[in-house]
Structures are given as C-alpha cells and as structure tokens.
mmCIF file of C-alpha atoms and ligand atoms in Angstrom:
data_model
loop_
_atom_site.group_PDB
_atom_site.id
_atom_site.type_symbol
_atom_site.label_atom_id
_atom_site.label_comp_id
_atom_site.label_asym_id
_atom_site.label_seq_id
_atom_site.Cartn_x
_atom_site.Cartn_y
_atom_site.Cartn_z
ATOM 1 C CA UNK A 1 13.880 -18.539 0.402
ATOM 2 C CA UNK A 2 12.500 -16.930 -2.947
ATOM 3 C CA UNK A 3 15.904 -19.255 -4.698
ATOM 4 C CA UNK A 4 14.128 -22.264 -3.023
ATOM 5 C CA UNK A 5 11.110 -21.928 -4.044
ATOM 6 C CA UNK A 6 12.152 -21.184 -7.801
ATOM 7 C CA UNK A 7 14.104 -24.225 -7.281
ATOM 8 C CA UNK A 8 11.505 -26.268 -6.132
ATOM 9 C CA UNK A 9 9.170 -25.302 -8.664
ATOM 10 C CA UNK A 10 11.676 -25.013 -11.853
ATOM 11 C CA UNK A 11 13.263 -28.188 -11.162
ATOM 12 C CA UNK A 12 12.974 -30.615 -7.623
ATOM 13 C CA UNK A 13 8.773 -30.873 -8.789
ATOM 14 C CA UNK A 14 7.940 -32.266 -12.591
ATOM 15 C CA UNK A 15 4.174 -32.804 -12.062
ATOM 16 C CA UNK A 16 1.272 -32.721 -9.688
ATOM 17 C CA UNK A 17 1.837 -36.219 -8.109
ATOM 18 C CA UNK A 18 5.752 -35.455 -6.985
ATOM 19 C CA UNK A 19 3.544 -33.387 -4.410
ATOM 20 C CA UNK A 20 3.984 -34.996 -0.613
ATOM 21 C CA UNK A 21 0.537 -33.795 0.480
ATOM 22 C CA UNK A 22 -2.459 -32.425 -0.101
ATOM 23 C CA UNK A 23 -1.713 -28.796 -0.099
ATOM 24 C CA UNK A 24 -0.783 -27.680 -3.498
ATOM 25 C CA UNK A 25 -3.444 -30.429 -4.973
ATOM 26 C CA UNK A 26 -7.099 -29.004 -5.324
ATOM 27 C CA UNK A 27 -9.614 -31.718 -4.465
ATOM 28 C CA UNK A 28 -12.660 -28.913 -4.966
ATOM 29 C CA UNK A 29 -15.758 -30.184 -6.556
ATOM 30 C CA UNK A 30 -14.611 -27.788 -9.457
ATOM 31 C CA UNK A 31 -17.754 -26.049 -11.058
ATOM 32 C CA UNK A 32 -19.230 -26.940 -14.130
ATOM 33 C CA UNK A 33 -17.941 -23.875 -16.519
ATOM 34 C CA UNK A 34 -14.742 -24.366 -15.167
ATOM 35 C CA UNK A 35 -14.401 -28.328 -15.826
ATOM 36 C CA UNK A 36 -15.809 -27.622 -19.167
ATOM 37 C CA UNK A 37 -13.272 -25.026 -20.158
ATOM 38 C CA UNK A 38 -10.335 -27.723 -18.601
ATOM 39 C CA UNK A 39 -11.739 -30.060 -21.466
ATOM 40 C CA UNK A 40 -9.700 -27.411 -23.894
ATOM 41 C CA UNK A 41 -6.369 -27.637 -22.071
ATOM 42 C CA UNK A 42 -3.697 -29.349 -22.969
ATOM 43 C CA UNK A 43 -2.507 -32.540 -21.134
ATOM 44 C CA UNK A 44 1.131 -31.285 -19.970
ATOM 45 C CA UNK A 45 -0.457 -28.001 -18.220
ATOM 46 C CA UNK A 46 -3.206 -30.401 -16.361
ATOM 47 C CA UNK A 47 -0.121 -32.052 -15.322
ATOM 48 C CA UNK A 48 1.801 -29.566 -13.858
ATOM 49 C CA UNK A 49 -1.179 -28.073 -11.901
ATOM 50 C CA UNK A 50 -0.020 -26.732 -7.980
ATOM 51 C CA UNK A 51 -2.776 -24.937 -7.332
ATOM 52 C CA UNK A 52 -4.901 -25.622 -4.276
ATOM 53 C CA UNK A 53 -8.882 -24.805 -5.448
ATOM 54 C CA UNK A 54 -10.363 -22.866 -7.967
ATOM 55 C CA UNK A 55 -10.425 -19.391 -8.064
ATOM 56 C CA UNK A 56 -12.393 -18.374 -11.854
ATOM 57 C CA UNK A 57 -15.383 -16.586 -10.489
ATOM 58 C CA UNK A 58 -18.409 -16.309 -12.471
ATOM 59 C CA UNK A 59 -19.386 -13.544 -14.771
ATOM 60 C CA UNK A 60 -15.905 -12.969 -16.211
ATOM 61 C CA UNK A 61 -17.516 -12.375 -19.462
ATOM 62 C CA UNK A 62 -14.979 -9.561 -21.297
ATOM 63 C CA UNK A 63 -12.724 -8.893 -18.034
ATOM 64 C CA UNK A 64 -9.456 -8.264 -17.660
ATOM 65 C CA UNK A 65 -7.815 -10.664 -15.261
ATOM 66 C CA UNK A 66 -4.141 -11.126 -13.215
ATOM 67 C CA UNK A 67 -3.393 -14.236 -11.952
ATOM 68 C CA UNK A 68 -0.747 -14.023 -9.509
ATOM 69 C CA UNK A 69 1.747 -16.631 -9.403
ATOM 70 C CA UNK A 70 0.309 -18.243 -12.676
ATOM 71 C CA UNK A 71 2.553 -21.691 -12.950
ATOM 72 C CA UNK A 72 2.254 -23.570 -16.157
ATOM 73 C CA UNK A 73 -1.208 -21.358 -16.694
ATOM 74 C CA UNK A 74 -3.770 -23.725 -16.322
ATOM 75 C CA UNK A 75 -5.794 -21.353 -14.646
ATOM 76 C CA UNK A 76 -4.917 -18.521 -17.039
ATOM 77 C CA UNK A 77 -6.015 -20.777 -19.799
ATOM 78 C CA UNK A 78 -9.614 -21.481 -18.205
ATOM 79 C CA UNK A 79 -9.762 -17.532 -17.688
ATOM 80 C CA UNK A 80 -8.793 -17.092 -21.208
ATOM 81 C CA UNK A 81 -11.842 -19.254 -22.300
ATOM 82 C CA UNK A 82 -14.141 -17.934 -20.093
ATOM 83 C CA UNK A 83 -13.110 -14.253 -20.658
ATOM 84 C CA UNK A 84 -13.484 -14.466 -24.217
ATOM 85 C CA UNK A 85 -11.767 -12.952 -27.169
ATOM 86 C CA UNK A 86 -12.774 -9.242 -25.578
ATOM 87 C CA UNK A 87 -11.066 -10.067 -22.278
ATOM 88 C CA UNK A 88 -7.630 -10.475 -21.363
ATOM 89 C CA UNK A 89 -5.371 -12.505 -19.114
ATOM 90 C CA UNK A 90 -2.508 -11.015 -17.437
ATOM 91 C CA UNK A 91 -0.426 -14.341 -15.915
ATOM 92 C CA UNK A 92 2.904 -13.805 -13.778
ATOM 93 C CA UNK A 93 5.621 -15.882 -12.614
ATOM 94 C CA UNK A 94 8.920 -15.289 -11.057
ATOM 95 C CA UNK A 95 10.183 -19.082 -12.565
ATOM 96 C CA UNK A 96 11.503 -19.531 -15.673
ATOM 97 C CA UNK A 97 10.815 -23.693 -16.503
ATOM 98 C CA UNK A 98 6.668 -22.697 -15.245
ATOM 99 C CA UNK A 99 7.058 -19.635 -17.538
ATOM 100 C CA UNK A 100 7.816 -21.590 -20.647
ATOM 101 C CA UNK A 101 5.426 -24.292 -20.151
ATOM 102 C CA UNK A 102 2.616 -21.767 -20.311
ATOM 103 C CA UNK A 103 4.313 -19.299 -22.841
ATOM 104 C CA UNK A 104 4.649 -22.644 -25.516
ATOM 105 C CA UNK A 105 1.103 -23.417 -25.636
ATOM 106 C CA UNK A 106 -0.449 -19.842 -26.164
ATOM 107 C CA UNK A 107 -0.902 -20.591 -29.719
ATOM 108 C CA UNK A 108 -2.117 -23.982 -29.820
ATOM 109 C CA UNK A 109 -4.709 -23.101 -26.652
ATOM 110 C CA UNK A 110 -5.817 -19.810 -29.088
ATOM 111 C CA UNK A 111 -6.490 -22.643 -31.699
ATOM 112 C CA UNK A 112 -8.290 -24.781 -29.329
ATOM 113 C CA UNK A 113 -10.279 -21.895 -28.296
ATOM 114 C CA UNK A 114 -11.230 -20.554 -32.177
ATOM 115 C CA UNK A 115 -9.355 -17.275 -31.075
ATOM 116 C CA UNK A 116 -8.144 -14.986 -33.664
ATOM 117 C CA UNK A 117 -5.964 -13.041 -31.608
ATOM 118 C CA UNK A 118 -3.826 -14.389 -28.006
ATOM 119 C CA UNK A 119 -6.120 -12.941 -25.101
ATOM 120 C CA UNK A 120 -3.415 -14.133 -22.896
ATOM 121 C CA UNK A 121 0.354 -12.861 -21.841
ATOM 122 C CA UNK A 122 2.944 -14.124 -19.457
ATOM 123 C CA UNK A 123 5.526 -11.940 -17.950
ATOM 124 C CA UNK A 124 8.532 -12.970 -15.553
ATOM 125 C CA UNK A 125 8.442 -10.924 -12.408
ATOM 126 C CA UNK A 126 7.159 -10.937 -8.653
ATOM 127 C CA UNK A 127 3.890 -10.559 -7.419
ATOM 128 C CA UNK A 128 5.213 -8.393 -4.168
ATOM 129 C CA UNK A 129 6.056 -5.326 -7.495
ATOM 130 C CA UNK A 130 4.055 -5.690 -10.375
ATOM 131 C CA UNK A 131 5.157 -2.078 -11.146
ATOM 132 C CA UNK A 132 7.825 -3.167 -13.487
ATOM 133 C CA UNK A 133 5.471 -5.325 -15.539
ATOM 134 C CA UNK A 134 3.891 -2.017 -16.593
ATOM 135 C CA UNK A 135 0.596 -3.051 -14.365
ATOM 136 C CA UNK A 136 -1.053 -0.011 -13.541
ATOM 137 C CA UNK A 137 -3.165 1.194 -10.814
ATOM 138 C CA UNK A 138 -7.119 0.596 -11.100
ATOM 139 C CA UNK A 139 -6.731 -1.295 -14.558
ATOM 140 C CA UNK A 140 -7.783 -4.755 -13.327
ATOM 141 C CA UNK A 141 -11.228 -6.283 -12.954
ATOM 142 C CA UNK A 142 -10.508 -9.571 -11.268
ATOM 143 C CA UNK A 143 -7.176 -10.422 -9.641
ATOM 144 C CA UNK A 144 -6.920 -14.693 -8.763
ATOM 145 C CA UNK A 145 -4.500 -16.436 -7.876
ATOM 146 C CA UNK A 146 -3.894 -20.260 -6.665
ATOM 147 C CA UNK A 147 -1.641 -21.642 -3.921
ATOM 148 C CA UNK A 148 1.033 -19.019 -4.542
ATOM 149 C CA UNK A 149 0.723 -15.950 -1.515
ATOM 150 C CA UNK A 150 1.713 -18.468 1.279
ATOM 151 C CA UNK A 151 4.850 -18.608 -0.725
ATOM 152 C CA UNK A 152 5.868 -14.938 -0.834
ATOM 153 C CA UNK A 153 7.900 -13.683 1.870
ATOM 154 C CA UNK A 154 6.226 -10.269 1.796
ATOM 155 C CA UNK A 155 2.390 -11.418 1.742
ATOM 156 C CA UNK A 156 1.338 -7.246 2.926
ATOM 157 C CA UNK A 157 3.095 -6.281 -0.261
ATOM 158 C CA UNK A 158 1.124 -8.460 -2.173
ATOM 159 C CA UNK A 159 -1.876 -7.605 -0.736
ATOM 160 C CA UNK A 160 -0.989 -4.070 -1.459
ATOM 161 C CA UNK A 161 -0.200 -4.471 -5.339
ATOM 162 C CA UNK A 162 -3.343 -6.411 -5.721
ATOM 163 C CA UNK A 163 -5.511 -3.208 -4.221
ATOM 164 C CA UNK A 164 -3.688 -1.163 -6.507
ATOM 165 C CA UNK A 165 -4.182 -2.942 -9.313
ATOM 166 C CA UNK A 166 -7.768 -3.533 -9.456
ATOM 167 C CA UNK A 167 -10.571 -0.736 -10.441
ATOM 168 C CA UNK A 168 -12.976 0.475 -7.900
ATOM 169 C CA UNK A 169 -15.329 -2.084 -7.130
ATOM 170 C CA UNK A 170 -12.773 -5.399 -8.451
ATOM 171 C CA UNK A 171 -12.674 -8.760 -7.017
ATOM 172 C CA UNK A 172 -9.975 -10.593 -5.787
ATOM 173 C CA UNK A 173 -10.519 -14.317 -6.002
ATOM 174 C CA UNK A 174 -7.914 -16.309 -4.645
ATOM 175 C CA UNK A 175 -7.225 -20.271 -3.417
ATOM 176 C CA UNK A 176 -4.406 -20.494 -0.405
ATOM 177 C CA UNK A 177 -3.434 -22.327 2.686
ATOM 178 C CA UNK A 178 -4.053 -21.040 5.620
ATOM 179 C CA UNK A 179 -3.265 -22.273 9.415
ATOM 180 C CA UNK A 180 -5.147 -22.228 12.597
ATOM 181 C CA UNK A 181 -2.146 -20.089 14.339
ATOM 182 C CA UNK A 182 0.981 -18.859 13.623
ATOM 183 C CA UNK A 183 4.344 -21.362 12.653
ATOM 184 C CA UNK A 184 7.408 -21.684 14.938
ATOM 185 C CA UNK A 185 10.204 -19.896 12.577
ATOM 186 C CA UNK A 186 11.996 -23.685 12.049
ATOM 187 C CA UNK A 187 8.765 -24.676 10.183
ATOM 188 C CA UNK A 188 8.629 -21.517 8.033
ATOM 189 C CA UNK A 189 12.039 -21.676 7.177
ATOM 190 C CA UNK A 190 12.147 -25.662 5.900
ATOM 191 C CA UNK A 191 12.364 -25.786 2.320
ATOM 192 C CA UNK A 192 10.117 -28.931 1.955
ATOM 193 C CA UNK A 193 7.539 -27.137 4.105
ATOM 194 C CA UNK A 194 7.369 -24.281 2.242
ATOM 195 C CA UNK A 195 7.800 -25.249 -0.902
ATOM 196 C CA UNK A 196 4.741 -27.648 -0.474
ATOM 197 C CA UNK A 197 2.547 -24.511 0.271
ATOM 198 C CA UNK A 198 2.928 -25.058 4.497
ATOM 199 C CA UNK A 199 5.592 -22.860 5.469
ATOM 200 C CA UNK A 200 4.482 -19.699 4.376
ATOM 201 C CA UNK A 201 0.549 -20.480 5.320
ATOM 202 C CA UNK A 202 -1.258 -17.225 6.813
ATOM 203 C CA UNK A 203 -2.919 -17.647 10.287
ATOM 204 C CA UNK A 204 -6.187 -16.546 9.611
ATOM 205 C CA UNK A 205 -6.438 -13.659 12.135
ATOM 206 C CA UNK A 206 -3.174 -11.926 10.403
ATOM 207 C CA UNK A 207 -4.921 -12.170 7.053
ATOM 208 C CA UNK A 208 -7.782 -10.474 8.403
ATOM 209 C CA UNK A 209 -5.363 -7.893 10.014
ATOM 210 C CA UNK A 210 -3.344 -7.113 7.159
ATOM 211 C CA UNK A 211 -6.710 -6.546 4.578
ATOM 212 C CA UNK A 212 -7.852 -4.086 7.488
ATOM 213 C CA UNK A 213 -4.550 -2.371 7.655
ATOM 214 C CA UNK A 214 -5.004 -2.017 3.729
ATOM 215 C CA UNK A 215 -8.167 -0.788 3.705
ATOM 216 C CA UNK A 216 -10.303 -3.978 3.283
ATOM 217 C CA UNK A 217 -12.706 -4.590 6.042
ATOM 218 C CA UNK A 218 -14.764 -6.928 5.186
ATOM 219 C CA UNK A 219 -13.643 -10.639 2.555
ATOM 220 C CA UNK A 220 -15.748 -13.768 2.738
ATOM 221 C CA UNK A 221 -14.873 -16.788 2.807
ATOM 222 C CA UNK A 222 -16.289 -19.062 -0.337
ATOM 223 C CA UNK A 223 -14.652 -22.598 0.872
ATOM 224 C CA UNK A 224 -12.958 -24.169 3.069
ATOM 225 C CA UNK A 225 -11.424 -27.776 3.423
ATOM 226 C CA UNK A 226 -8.945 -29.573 5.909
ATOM 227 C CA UNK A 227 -5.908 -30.534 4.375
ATOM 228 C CA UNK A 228 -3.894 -33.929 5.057
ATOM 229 C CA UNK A 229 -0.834 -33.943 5.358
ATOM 230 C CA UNK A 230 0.043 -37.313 3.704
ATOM 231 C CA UNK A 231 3.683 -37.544 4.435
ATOM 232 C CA UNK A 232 4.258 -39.196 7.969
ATOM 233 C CA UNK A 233 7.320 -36.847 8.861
ATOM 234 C CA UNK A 234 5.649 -34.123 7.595
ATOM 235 C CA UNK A 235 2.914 -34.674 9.908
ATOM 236 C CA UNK A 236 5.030 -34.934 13.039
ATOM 237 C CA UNK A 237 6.657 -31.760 12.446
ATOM 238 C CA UNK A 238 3.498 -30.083 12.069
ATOM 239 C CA UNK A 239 2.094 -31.316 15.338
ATOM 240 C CA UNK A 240 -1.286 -29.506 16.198
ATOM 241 C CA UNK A 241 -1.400 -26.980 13.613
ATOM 242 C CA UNK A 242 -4.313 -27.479 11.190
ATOM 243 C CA UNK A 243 -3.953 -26.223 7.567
ATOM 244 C CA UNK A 244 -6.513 -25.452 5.441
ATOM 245 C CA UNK A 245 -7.282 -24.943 1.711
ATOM 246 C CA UNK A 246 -9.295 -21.890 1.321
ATOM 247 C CA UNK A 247 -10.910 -19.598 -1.485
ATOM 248 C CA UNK A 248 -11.636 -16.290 -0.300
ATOM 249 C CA UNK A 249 -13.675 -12.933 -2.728
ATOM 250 C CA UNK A 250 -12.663 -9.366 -1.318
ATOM 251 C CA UNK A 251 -13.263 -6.406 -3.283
ATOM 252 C CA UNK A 252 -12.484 -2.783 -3.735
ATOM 253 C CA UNK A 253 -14.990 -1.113 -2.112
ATOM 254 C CA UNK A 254 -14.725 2.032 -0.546
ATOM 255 C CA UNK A 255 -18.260 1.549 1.291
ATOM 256 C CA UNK A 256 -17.685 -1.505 3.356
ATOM 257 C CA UNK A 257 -17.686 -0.953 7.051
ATOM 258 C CA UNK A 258 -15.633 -3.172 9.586
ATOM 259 C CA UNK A 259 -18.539 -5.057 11.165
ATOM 260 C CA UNK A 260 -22.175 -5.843 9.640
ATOM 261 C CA UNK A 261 -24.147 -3.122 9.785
ATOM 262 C CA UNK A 262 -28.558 -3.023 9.421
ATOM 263 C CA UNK A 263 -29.951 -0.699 6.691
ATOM 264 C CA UNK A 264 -33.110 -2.725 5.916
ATOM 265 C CA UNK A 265 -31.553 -3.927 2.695
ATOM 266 C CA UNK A 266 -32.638 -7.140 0.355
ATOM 267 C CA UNK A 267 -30.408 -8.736 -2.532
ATOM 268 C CA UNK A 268 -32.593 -10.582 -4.950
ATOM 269 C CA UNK A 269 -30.528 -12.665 -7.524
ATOM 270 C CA UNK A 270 -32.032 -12.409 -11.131
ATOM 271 C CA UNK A 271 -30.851 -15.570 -12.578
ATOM 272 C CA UNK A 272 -29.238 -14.205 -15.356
ATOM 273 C CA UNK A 273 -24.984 -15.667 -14.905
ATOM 274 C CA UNK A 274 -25.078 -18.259 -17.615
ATOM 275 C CA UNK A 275 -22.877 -20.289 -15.498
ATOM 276 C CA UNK A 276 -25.371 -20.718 -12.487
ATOM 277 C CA UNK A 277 -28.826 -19.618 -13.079
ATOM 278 C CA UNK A 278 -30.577 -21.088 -10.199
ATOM 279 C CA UNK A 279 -28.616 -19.628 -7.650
ATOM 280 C CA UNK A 280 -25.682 -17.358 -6.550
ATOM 281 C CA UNK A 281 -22.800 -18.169 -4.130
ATOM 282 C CA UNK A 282 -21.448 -15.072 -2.814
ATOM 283 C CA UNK A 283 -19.611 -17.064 0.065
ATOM 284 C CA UNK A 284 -20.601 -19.976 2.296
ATOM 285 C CA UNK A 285 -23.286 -18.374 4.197
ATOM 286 C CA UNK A 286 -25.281 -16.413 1.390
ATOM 287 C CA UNK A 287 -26.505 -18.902 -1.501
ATOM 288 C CA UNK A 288 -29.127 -16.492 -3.604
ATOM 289 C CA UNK A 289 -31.691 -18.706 -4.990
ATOM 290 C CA UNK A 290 -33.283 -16.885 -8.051
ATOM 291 C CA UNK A 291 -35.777 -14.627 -7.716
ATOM 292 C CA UNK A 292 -35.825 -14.675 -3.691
ATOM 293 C CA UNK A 293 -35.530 -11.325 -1.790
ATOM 294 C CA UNK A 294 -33.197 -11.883 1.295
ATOM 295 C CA UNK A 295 -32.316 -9.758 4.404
ATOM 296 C CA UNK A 296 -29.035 -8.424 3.800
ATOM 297 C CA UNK A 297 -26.150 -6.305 5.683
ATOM 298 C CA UNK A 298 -24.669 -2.493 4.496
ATOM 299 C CA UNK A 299 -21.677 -4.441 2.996
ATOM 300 C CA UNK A 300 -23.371 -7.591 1.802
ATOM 301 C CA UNK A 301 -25.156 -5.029 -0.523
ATOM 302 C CA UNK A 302 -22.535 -2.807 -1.493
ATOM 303 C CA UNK A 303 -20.316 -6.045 -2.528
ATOM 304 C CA UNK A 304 -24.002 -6.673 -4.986
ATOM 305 C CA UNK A 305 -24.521 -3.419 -6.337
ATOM 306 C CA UNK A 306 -21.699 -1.708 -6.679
ATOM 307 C CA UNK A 307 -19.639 -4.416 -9.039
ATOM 308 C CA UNK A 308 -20.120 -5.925 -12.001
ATOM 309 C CA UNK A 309 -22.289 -8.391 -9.793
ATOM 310 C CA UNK A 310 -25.136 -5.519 -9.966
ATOM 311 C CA UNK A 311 -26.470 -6.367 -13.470
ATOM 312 C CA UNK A 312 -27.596 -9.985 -11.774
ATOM 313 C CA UNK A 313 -29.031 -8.552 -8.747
ATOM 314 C CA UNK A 314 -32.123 -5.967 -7.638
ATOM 315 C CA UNK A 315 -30.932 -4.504 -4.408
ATOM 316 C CA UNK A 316 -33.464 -2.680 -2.365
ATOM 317 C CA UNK A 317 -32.919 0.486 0.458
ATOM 318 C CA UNK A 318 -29.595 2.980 0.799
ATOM 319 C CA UNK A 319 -27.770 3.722 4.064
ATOM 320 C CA UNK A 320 -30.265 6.516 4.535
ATOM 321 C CA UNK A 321 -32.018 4.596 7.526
ATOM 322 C CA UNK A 322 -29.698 2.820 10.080
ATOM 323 C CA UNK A 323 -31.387 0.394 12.107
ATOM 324 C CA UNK A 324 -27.733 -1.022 14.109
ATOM 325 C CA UNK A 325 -25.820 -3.716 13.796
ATOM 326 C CA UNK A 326 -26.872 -6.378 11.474
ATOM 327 C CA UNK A 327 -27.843 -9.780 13.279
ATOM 328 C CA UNK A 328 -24.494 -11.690 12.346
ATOM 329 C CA UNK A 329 -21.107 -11.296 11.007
ATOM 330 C CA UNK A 330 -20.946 -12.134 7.430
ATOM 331 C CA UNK A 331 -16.623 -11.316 7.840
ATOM 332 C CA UNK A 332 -16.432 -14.450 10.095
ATOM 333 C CA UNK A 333 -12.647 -14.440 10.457
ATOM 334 C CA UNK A 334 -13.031 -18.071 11.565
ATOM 335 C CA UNK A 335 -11.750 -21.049 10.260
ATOM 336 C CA UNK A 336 -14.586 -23.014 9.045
ATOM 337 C CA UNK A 337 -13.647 -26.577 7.898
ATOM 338 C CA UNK A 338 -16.749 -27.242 5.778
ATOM 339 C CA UNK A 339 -18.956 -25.216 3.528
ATOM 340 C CA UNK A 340 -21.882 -24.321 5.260
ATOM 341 C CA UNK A 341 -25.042 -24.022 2.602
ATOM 342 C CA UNK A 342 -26.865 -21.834 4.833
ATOM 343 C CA UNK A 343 -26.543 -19.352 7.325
ATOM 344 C CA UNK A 344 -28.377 -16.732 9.590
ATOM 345 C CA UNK A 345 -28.052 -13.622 7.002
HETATM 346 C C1 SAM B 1 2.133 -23.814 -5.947
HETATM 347 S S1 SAM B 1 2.624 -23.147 -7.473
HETATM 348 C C2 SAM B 1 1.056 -22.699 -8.134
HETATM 349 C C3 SAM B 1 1.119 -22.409 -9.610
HETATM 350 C C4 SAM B 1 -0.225 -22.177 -10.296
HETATM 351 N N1 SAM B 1 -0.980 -21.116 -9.663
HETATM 352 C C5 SAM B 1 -1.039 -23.456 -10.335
HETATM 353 O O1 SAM B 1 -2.156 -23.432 -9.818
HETATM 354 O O2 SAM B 1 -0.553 -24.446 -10.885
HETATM 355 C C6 SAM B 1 3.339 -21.593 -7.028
HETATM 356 C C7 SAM B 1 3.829 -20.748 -8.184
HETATM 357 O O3 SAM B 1 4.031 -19.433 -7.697
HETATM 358 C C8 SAM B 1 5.243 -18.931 -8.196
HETATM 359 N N2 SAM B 1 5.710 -17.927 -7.225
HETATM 360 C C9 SAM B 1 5.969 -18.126 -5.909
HETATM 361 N N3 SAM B 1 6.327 -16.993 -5.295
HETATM 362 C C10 SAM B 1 6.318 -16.022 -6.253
HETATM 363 C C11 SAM B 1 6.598 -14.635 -6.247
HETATM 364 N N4 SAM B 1 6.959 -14.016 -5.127
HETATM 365 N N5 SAM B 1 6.468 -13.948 -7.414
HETATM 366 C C12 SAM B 1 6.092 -14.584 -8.549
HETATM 367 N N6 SAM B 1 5.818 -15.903 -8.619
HETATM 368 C C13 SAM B 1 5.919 -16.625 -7.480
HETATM 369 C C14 SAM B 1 6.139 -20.138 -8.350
HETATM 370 O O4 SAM B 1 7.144 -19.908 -9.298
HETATM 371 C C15 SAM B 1 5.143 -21.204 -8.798
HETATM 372 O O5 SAM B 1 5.020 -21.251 -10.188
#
C-alpha cells in the first residue's frame, strides 16, 4: 500500500485539481498570517498542494517545527516565514518527485523571505520512524502535519514518534480525514480510495483510543467540515460513511486528566499574539476574547499555562482545591460538522 501511495503521489497526481474530491483540497477560511505568508510562495508549490486545512498555529515565533508528510512544502514554507530566521523547519517525505519539488525552491523561498541562512530542511524517510532522520526525543516544539496520517498504515506508530519527538509541553497541530465509523477492509484497501485521503481515514473513537493508549487524554478539536465526495462512483462505494476534514491541537502534557475536571480556574487571554489580538481560539468551544476572565477546566488550564501559550495568558487557581467534575467535556470525541463559536466552558 505504502508503493501505491508513493505512486500516486510521485506520478498518477501532477497538481491539486487531478484530485476526484474534496478530501485532499482544503476549503478552510485560511487565517490571515497564513494567507499572507502564501503571498511569498512560489506558484508550482501552490499547485501541488494535497493538504486538507491548515495546520500553522499561532505564536510560532522562533520554534522548531516537523511537518509530517510535508509534500511539495507549502506548508513548510509558510512555517519557515512565520518561524523566522531563529526557527527551523524540519519537513519529511517518503516520495521522491514531492521531495524535489520542495528541496528546488529552498533557495529562491530564502530569497523571497530576506533570509540569510535556509531555516528549512527536507529529508526522505517515514513518519511511522523518524529515528533514522536523526530526530530526537523532546527536541520539537510544534509537530503539523496535513492530510498525510490517514495514509500511513501504522497511524499508533505515528502517533508514538510524534510524542517522542516533541518537548514537554509541545503541540501537535495537524489537518486529516476522519470517518464517522470504521471502513469495510475492500474500501481501505482501494488504491483510488486511499490515495485520495479516504481509505486510511481514522474513525474518530479509535483516534481518541489510540492518544489515550499513548498517554494523551485529552486533544480538541479546532475545525471541522463535511467533505463531498465529488466523484459519483466514489460516492456509491462509500455509502453511509461520512468523512470529515478536521484540525485537531494535542499537547505534551503530563497534567491532563481523562475527563474535565473543576479547580475553580480562569484563563484570561492578554492580547498580545500578533497574529490575533482580539481573541484566542484554543478549539471550537473556547474563543478567549482579550482581556475576559473565563471559567475554565484542570486541563483547559494546564494546555494555557504550561506551553509557550502561557506568556499570552493570566491563569488563576492550582489543583489545590477540587470542586468535581467540570460542567462539560471540553475532549468531545464527537464528530462535529461545523465550528461552533461558543460553548458551555
Ligand atoms: C495528501 S499528500 C499531502 C502533502 C502535503 N502535506 C500537502 O499539504 O500538500 C500526502 C503526502 O504524504 C506523504 N506520505 C504518505 N505516507 C507517508 C509515510 N508513511 N511517510 C512519509 N511520507 C508519507 C506522501 O508522499 C505525500 O507527499
């Protein structure tokens, strides 16, 4: 299956529009720091884009960075911008024609981008062992990645590098599919399926269950969108199962608990991320408008004021005073098909 995919990747697809359907295409409302940085990028890596949303978080500022399954590095090249000349961006690929796409244009996007020195690197290898690559445990800030886990045939392995990878207290910021329920083994194992991001989609309840199993008990969900599937066979064959296009933020956090728990907490965002000063997504229930304390849960907190989130943000209280369970589950494993804008934390 990993052949196929190379195949499909290195040579069946040239550019974004040989895509039958929605999945690998990101129709996000992409943020404003990101669309600005895309202004720098050169017209054949636009072109060859597969990713399905848009995983740069804010405040990347001087980070170091991994994208996982990097393609033609469009999103490398955003990261690169936004990380600056003291940050660096780590990109791998397991397929050669993506890999020299992105490796041709490092110095012409250093140009662009009035950098001195390439912030950027792309190795060949698989995202299941970046061991090889010489990536080494807690020595990542921010690990992203776009449309690419569906397509590995090991996804706990993955998820298991990644939590290696980053430092205590690291984000991982990624855009996948994901189904509504598992796929009968003749849909997983199509070639078109897969290799259009549909095959290898995670049923949201096994995601959940494999971060657990790793040690992550609590992600949130940032977006979510329905995708159409535009292809009228394609359709058929998938039947009742809906896919979706999600981003997703976990981090490594030693302190989160598996449910929501009350310590008489409050997050208050300080307006100071350059990119977004009025307010502060954390996921789609918990939009921090500046300068307003809010009612927050244990992890909620933690997931503040123990990253590099905790310059922007005056948490009050400790876990010294329990008052049981928070009112609602921030983790809501559930498939939501639209961004809510508020919620009841
Ligand atoms: C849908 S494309 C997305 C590429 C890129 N993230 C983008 O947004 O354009 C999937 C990419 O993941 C790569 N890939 C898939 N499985 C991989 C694996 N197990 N290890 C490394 N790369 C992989 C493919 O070679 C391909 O470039």
């Amino acid at each position: 299956m990993q052949e196929k995919v190379k195949e499909y990747y290195g040579k069946t697809i040239k550019n974004t529009s040989d895509l039958k359907t929605s999945a690998c295409c990101s129709a996000d409302a992409l943020p404003l720091h990101v669309r600005a940085a895309l202004k720098e990028i050169d017209n054949e890596i636009l072109d060859k884009f597969y990713g399905c949303g848009s995983p740069i978080p804010y405040a990347i500022d001087g980070s170091v960075i991994l994208d996982l399954g990097s393609g033609t590095g469009r999103d490398v090249y955003v990261a690169s911008k936004l990380v600056g000349e003291k940050g660096r961006v780590i990109g791998v690929d397991m397929t050669d024609e993506q890999l020299e796409v992105a490796r041709r244009h490092v110095g012409s996007q250093m140009e662009r981008f009035g950098f001195l020195e390439p912030n950027v690197e792309f190795h060949k290898g698989y995202i299941e062992d970046l061991k090889p690559l010489g990536i080494k445990d807690n020595s990542v800030d921010i690990v992203i990645s776009n449309c690419v886990i569906n397509l590995s045939q090991d996804k706990k392995a993955v998820f298991s590098e990644i939590f290696r990878v980053l430092k205590e207290g690291g984000e991982f910021y990624f855009s996948d599919v994901f189904s509504d329920r598992r796929l009968p083994t003749h849909l997983q194992k199509d070639p078109v399926f897969v290799g259009e991001c549909l095959g290898g989609a995670l049923y949201i309840e096994d995601f959940r269950r494999m971060l657990r199993e790793l040690g992550c008990l609590d992600y949130r969900v940032v977006t979510s969108r329905k995708l159409s599937l535009d292809d009228p066979k394609m359709e058929e064959m998938a039947g009742d199962i809906s896919f979706y296009s999600m981003t997703i933020r976990a981090f490594k956090l030693n302190t989160l608990e598996d449910i929501c728990e009350n310590y008489g907490q409050t997050a208050k965002y300080l307006g100071t991320i350059a990119e977004s000063r009025d307010s502060f997504t954390l996921d789609d229930h918990h939009i921090f408008t500046v300068g307003e304390a809010v009612v927050v849960c244990g992890n909620t907190a933690s997931m503040l004021e123990e990253t590099r989130y905790s310059d922007h943000f005056e948490v009050t209280g400790d876990r010294s005073v329990h008052s049981g369970k928070f009112p609602c589950d921030c983790n809501d494993a559930e498939i939501k098909t639209e961004t809510k804008s508020s919620g009841c934390c």
